[in-house]
Coordinates of C-alpha atoms and ligand atoms in Angstrom, one line a residue:
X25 CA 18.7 -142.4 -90.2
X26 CA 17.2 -145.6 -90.3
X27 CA 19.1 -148.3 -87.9
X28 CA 19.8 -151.4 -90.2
X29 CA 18.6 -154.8 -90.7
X30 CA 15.0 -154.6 -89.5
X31 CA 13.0 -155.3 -92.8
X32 CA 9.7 -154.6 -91.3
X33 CA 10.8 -151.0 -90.2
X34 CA 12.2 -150.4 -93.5
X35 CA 8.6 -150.7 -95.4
X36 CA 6.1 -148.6 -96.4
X37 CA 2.8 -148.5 -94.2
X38 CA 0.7 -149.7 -96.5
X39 CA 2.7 -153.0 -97.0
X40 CA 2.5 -153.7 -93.8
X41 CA -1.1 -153.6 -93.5
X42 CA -2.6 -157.2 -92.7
X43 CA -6.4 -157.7 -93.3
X44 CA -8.8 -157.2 -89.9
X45 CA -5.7 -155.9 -88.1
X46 CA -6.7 -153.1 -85.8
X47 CA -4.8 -149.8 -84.8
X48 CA -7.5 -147.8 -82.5
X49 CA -10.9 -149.1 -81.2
X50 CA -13.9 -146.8 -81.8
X51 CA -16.4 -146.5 -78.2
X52 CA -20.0 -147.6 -78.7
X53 CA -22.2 -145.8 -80.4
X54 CA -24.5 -143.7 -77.8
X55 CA -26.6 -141.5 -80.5
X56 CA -28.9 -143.8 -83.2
X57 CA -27.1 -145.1 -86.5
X58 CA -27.3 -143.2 -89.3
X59 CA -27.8 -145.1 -92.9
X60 CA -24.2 -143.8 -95.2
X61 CA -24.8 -141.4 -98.2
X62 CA -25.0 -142.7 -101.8
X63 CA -22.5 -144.7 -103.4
X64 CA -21.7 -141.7 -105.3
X65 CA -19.8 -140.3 -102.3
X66 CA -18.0 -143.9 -101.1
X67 CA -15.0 -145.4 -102.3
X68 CA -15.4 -148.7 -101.9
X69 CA -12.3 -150.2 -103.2
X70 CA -9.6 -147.5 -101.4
X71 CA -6.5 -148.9 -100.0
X72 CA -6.6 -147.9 -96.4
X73 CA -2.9 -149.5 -94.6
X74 CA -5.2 -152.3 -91.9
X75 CA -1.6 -152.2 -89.0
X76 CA -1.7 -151.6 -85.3
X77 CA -1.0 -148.2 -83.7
X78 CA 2.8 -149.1 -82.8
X79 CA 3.4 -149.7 -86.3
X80 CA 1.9 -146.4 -87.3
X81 CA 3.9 -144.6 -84.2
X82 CA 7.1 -146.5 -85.5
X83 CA 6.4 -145.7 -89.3
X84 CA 5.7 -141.7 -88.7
X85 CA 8.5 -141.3 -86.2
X86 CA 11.0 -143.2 -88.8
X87 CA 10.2 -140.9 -91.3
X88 CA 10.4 -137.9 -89.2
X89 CA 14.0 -138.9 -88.4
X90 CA 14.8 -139.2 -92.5
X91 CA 15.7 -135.6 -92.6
X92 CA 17.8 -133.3 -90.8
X93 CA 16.4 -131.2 -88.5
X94 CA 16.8 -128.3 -85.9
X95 CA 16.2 -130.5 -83.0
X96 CA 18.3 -133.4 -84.1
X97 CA 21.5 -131.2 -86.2
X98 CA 23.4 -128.2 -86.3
X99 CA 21.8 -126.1 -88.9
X100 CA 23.9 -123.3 -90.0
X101 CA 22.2 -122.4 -92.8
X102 CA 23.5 -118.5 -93.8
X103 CA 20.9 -115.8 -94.1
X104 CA 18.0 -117.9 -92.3
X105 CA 18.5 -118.6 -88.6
X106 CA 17.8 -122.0 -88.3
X107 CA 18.4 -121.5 -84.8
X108 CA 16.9 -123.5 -81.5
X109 CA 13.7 -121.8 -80.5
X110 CA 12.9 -122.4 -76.7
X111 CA 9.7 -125.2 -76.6
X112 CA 7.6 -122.5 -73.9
X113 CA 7.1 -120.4 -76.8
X114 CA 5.0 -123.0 -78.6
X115 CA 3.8 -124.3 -75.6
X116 CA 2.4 -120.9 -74.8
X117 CA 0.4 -120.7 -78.5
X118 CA -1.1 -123.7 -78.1
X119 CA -2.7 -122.8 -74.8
X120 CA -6.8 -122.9 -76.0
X121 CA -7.4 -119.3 -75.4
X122 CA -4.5 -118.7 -78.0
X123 CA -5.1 -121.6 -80.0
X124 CA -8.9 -121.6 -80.3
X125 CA -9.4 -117.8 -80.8
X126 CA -11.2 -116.9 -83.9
X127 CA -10.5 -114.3 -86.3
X128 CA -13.9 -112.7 -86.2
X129 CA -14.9 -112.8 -82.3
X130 CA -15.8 -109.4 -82.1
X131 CA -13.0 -107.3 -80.4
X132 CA -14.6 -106.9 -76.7
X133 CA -14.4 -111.0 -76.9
X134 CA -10.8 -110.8 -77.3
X135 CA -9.1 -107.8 -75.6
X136 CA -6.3 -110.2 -74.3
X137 CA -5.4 -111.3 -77.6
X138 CA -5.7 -107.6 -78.9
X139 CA -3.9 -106.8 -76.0
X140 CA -1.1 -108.9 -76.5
X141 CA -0.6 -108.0 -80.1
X142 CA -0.4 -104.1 -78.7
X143 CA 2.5 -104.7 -76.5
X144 CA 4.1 -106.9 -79.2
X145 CA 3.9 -103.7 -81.6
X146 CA 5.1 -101.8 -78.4
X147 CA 8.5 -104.1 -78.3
X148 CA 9.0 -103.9 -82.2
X149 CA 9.2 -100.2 -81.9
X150 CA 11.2 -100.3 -79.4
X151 CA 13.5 -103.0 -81.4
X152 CA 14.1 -101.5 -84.5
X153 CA 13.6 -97.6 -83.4
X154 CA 10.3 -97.0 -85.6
X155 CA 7.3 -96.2 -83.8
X156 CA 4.8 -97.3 -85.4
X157 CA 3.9 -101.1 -86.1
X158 CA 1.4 -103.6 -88.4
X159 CA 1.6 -107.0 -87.5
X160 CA -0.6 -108.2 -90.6
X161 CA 1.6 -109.4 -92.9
X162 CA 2.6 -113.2 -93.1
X163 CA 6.6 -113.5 -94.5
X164 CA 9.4 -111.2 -95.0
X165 CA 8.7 -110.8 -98.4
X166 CA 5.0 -110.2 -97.9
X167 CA 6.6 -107.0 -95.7
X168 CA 9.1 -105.9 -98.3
X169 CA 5.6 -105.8 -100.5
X170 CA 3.8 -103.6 -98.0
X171 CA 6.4 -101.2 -97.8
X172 CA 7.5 -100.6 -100.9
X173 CA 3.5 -99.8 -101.4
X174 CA 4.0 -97.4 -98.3
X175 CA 6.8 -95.9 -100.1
X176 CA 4.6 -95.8 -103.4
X177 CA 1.7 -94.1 -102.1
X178 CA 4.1 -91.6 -100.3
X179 CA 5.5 -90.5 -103.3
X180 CA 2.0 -90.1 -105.2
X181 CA 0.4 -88.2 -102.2
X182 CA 3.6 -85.8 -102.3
X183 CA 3.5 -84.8 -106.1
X184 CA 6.4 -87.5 -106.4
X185 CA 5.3 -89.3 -109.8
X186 CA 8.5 -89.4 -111.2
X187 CA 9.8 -91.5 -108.9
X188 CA 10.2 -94.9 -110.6
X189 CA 13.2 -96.3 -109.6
X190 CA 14.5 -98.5 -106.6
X191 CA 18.0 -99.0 -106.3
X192 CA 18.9 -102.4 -104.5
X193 CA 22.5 -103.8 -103.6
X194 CA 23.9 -106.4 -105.6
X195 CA 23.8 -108.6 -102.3
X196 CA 20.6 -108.7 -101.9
X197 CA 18.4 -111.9 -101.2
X198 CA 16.3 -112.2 -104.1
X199 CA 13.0 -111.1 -102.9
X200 CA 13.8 -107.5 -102.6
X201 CA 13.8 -106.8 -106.3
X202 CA 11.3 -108.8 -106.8
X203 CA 9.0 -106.9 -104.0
X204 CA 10.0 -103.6 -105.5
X205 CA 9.0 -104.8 -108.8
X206 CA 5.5 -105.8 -107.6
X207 CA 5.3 -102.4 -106.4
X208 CA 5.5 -101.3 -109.9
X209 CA 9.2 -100.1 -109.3
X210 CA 11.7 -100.2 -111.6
X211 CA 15.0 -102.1 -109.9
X212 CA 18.4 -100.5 -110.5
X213 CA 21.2 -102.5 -109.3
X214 CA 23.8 -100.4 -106.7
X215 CA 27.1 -102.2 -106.9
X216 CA 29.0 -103.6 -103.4
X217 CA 32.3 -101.6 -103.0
X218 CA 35.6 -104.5 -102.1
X219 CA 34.8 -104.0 -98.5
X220 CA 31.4 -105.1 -99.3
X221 CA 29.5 -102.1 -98.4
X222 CA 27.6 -100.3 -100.4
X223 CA 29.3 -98.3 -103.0
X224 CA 28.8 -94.5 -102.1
X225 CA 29.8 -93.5 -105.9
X226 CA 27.3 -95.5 -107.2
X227 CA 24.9 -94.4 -105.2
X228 CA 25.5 -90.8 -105.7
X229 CA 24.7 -91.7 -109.4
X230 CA 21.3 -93.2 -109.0
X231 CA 20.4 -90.7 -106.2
X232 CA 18.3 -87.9 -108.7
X233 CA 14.5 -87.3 -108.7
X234 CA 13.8 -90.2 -110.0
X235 CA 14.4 -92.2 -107.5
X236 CA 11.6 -93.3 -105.2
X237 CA 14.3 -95.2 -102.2
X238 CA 16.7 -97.9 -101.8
X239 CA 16.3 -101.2 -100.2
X240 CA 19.2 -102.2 -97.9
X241 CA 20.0 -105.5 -95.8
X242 CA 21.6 -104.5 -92.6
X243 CA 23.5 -106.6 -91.7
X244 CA 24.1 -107.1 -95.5
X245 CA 24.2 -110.7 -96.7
X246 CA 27.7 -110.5 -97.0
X247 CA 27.0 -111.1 -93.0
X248 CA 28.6 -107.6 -92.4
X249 CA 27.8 -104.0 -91.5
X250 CA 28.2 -101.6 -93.7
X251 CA 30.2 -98.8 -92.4
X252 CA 28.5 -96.4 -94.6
X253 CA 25.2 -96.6 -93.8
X254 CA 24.4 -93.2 -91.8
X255 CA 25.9 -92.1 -95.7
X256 CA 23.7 -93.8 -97.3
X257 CA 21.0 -93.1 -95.7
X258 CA 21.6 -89.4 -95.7
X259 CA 22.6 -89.4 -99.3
X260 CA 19.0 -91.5 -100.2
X261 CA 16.9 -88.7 -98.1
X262 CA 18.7 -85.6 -99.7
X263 CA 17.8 -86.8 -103.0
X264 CA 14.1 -86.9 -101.7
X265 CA 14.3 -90.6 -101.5
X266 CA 13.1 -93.2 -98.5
X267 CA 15.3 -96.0 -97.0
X268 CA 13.7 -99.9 -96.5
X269 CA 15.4 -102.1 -94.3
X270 CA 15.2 -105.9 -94.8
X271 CA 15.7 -106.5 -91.2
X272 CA 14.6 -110.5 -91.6
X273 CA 17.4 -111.3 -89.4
X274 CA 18.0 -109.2 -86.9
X275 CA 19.8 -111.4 -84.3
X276 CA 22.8 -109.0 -84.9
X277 CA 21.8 -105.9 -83.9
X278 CA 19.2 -107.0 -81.3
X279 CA 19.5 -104.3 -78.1
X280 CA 22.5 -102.3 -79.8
X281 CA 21.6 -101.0 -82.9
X282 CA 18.0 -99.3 -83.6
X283 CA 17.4 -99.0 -87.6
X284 CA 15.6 -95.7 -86.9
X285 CA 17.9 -93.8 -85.5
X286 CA 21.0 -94.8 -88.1
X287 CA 17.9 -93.8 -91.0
X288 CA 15.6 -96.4 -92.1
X289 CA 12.4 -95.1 -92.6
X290 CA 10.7 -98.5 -93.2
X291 CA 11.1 -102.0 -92.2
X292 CA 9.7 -105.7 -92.0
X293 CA 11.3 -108.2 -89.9
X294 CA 10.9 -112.3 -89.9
X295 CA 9.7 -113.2 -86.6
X296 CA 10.2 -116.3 -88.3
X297 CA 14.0 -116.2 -88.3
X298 CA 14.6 -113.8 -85.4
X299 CA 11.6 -114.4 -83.3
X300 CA 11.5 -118.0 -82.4
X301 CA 8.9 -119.4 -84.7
X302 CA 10.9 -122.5 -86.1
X303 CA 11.2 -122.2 -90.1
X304 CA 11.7 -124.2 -93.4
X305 CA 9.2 -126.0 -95.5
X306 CA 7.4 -122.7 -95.6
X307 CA 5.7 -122.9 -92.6
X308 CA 3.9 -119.9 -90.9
X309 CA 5.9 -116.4 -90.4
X310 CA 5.2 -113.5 -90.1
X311 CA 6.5 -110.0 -91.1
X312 CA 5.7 -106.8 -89.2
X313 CA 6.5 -103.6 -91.2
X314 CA 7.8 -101.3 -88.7
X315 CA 7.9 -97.4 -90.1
X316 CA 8.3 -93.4 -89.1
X317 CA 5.8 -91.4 -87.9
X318 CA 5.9 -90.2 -91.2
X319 CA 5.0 -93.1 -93.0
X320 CA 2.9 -94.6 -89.9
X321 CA -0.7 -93.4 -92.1
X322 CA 0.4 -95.9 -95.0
X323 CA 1.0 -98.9 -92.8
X324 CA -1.4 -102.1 -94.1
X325 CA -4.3 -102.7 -92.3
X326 CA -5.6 -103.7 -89.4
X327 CA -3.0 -102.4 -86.4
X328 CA -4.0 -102.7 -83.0
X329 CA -4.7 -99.3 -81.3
X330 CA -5.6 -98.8 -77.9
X331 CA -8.3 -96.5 -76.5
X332 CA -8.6 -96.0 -72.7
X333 CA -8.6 -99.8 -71.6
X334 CA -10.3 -100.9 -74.6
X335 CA -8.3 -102.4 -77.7
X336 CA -9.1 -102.0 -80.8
X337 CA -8.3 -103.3 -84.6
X338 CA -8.0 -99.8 -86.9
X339 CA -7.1 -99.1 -89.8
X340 CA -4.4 -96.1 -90.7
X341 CA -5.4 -93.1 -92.5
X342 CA -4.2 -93.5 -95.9
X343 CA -3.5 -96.9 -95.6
X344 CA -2.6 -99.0 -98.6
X345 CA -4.9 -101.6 -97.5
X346 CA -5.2 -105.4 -96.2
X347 CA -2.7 -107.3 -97.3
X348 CA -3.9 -110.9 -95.2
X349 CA -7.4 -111.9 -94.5
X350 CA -7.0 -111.0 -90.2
X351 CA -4.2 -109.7 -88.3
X352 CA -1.4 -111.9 -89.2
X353 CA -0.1 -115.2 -88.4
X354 CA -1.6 -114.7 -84.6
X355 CA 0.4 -118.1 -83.6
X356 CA 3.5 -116.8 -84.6
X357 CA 2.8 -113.8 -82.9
X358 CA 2.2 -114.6 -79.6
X359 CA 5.7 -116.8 -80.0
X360 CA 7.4 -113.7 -80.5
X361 CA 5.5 -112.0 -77.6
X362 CA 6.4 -114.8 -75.3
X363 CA 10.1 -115.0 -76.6
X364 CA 10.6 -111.3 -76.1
X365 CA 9.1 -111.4 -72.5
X366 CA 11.4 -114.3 -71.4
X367 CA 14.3 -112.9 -72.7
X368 CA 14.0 -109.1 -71.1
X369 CA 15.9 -106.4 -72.0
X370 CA 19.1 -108.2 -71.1
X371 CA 18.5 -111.6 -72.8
X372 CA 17.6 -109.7 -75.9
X373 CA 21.0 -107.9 -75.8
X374 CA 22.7 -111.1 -75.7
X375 CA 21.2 -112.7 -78.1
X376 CA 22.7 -110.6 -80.5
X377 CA 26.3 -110.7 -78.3
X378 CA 26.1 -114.0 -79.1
X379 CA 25.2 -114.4 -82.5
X380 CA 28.0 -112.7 -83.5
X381 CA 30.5 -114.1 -80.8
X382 CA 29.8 -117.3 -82.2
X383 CA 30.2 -116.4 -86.3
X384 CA 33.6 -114.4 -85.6
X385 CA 34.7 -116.9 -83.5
X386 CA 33.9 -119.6 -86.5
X387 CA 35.5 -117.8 -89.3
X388 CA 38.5 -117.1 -87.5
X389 CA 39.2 -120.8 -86.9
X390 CA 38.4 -121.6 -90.6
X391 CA 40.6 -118.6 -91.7
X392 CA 43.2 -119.9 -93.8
X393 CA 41.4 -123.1 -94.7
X394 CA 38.6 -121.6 -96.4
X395 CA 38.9 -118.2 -98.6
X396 CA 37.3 -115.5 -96.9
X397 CA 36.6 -112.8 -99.6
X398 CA 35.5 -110.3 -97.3
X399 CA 38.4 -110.9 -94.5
X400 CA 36.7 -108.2 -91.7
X401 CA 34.9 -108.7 -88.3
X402 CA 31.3 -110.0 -89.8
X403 CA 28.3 -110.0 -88.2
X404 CA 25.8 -113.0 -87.5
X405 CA 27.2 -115.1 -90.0
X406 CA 30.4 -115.4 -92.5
X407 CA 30.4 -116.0 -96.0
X408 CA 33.9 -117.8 -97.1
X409 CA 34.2 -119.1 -100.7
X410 CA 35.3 -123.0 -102.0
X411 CA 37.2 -121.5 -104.7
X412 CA 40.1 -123.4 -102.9
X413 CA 39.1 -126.3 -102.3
X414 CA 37.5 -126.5 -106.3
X415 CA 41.3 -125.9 -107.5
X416 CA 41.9 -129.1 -105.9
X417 CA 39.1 -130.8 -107.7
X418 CA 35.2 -130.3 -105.2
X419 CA 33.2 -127.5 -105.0
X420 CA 31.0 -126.0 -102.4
X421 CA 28.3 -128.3 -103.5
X422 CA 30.2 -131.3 -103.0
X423 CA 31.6 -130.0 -99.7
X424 CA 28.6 -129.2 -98.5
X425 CA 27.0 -132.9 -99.3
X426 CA 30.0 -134.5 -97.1
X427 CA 29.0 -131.8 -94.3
X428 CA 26.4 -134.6 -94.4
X429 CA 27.7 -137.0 -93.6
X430 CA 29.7 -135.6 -90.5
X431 CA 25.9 -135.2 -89.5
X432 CA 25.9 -131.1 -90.3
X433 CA 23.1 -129.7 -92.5
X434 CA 25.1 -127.7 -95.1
X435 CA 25.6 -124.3 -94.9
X436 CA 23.2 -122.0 -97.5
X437 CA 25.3 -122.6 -101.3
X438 CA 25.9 -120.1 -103.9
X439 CA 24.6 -117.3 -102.3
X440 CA 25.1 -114.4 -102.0
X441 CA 25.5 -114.4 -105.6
X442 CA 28.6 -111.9 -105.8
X443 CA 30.6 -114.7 -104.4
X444 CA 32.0 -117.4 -106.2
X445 CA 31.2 -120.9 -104.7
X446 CA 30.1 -119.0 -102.0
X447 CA 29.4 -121.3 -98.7
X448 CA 27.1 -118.8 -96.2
X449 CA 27.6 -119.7 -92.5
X450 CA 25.8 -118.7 -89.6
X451 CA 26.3 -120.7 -86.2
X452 CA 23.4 -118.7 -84.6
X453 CA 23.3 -117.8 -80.9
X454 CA 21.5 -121.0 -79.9
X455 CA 24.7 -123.7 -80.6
X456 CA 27.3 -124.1 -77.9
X457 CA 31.2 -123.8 -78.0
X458 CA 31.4 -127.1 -78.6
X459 CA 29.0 -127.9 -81.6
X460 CA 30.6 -125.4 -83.3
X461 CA 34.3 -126.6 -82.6
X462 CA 33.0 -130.1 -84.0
X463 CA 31.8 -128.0 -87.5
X464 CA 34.9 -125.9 -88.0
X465 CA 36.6 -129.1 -87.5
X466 CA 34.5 -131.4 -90.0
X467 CA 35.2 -128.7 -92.6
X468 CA 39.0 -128.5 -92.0
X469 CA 38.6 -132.6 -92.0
X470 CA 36.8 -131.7 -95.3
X471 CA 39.1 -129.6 -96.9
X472 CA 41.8 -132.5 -96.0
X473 CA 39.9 -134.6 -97.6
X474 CA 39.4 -132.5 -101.1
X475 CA 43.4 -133.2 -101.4
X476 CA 43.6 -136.6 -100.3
X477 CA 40.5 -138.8 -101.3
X478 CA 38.8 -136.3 -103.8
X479 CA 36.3 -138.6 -104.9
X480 CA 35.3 -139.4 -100.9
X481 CA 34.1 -135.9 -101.4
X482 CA 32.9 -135.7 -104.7
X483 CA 30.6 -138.8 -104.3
X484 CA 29.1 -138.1 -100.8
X485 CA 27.2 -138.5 -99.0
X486 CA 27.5 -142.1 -97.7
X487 CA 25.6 -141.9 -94.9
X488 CA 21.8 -140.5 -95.6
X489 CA 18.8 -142.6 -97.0
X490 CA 19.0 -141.2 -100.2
X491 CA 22.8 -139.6 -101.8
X492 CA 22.2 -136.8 -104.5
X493 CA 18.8 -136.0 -105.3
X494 CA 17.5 -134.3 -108.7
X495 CA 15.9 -131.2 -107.0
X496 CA 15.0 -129.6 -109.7
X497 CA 12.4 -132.8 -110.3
X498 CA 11.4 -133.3 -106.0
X499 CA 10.4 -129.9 -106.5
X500 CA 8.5 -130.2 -109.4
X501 CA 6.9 -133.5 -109.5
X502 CA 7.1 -134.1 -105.8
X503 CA 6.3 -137.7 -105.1
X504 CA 4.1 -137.6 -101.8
X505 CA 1.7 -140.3 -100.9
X506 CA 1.7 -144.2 -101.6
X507 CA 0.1 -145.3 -105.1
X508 CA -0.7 -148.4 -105.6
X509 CA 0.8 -150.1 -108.6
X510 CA -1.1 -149.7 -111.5
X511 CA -2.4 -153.0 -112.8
X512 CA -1.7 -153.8 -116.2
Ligands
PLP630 C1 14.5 -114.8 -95.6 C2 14.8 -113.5 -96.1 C3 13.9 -112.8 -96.8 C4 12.5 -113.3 -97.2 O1 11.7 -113.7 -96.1 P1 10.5 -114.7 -96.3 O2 9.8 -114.8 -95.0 O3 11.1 -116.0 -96.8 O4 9.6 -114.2 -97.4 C5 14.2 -111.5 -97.3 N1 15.4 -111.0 -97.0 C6 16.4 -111.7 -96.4 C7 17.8 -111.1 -96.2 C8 16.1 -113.0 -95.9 O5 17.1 -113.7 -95.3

């Protein structure tokens, strides 16, 4: 936020720029001038800001601190671990043998890097419980997309042409049907039972011949583990169908649960969410798809296989193709490899210990205060509703915008969607004790609030550069870069 009074801090760069003023000094020249091109290619006339290097430090590092971020807030935003990733692991992809690497050195120029995308593969499959491992695909939805192809071409090498359907929990984050659709999949909602698991009657229903598999969150994004799921999964294979995981976060189950062995046949992960690379504003990810032995020959292309010392980039025998231009986001990668190697067995264990210490430790203190509708031990995060607290005149939007101004990002709003004024928390394993005891208390401040100063709430926040913004509009005609005013 910016500090007050200082005019000259407050403008843009451009209006601070003073003719002939200098921000960097160029050396001499040491190779012969060269005459410019043709006027065609010059701009004569374009506004470039004339300021001195501190004003260009000061202006860039005001605007960084505009927003909220993971290094300057708590960011407990449900269903996409905004958590603190530890700086080595970007410190170790920018190294220039990472860094400076290209895509098509030929692969006896780069067994290290080949190398270290084998043993990452090696620690995925050890993760999730599925041997075999592509790292070429860039987000979590970009995996779901893979495999629900591997699942596609399955079916149609196995005489399986009548399976059409995909049945997908009514809980799901939005990209699942969507993936399956892509695939060419027709979606079938499967209804949430009131514990929020998946409903094994309705299940039972959509498990005939026609149905190709089922795509299940685990933990759900209720933040909970469904109870059922050996069930579920053994009901899914009976009927001749596969089981996708959406494993993009994982911090859960890390070192305790292995989504092979309770049934998945397929999964993707976000090492973007899970695996340290920091998120939002659609940065890079990455999401490996992670599979059986028997779906290991549909995986995307290229994997890393390995061949006496030598490493190689293959491609799987009935693959359903490249999906990216290389091998995946490599930078994100080798943050994951780095992240996993620090951690060892034991750190990864408790990574997971304490994501979930942390969320049940959270919802219990706001037990009572908000309205829990799924009141059982959850998993990574909680999802309460503002169905309270709206009786009483604000809803979880407004709550969330005076979160604000206790300096709290808010928590992810109105999803999942079978909630009503659903507020999704997740503390992560990153915040301490502390942090979160200064959260649970902002929101009991909060909800004190809603009864005694509802319009405190309703009008916040009072404290950021800009109050309530028309999203809809930033997101569509995004206003980026200085213009100068048009002259009329
Ligand atoms: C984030 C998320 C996804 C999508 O991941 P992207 O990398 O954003 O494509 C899918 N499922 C769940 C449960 C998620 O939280």
């Amino acid at each position: 936020m910016r500090q007050g009074g200082n005019r000259q801090t407050e403008k843009l760069l451009m209006e601070r720029s003073v003719p002939g003023r200098v921000g960097t000094v160029l050396p001499d020249l040491d190779v012969p001038a060269q005459p410019l091109p043709g006027g065609a290619l010059l701009r004569g006339e374009l506004p470039l800001p004339e300021v001195s290097e501190p004003e260009v430090v000061q202006y860039f590092t005001g605007l960084s601190q505009l927003n909220f971020s993971i290094d300057t807030h708590f960011y407990p935003l449900g269903s996409c671990t905004m958590k603190y990733n530890p700086k080595i692991n970007d410190e170790i992809s920018f190294l220039p043998g990472f860094a400076g690497i290209h895509p098509m050195q030929p692969a006896e120029h780069s067994q290290g890097a080949l190398e270290l995308l084998h043993r990452l593969q090696g620690f995925l499959s050890e993760i999730t419980g599925l041997p075999a491992v592509s790292l070429a695909t860039l987000a979590g939805a970009h995996g779901e997309l893979a495999g629900m192809l591997m699942i596609r071409a399955h079916h149609l090498a196995n005489g399986g042409t009548g399976r059409t359907k995909v049945a997908i929990p009514d809980s799901a984050h939005g990209t699942n049907p969507a993936s399956a659709a892509m695939a060419g999949f027709q979606v079938v909602e499967l209804a949430s039972d009131k514990e929020g698991n998946v409903d094994l009657e309705a299940l039972r229903e959509v498990a005939g011949p026609d149905l190709a598999g089922v795509m299940i969150t685990l933990p759900s994004t209720l933040g909970l583990f469904d109870t059922n799921i050996v069930e579920v999964c053994r009901i899914v294979h009976e009927a001749g169908g596969l089981v996708y995981g959406d494993g993009a976060n994982m911090n859960a189950l890390l070192g305790r649960v292995k989504l092979g062995e309770l049934g998945f046949d397929v999964a993707h992960l976000n090492l973007h969410k899970t695996f340290s690379t920091p998120h939002g504003g659609g940065g890079p990810g990455a999401g490996p798809v992670c599979a059986t032995r028997q779906l290991a020959p549909y995986l995307s292309a290229p994997i890393v296989t390995q061949r006496g010392d030598a490493f190689e980039l293959s491609t799987p025998e009935k693959s359903i193709g490249k999906l990216s231009g290389f091998h995946g986001n490599f930078g994100v990668l080798v943050r994951a490899y780095t992240y996993i190697r620090t951690l060892g067995g034991a750190g990864i264990k408790s990574i997971s210990g304490n994501a979930v210490l942390n969320a049940n430790y959270m919802m219990n203190a706001l037990r009572g205060v908000y309205h829990l509708p799924y009141d059982r031990t959850c998993m990574h995060e909680a999802v309460f509703s503002a169905d309270w607290q709206k009786e009483r005149g604000s809803s979880g939007l407004e709550i969330a915008k005076r979160l604000l101004d206790y300096g709290f990002h808010a928590p992810t709003m109105y999803f999942p969607l079978i909630v009503h004024e659903a507020l999704m928390i997740e503390p992560t394993e990153s915040e301490t004790k502390e942090t979160i005891d200064s959260f649970v208390q902002a929101l009991i401040d909060i909800d004190r609030e809603v009864t005694e100063n509802t319009e405190l709430v309703n009008s916040a926040p009072h404290t950021t550069p800009v109050a309530r913004l028309d999203e809809a509009k930033a997101a569509r005609q995004p206003d980026l870069r200085w213009q100068p005013e048009a002259a009329d």
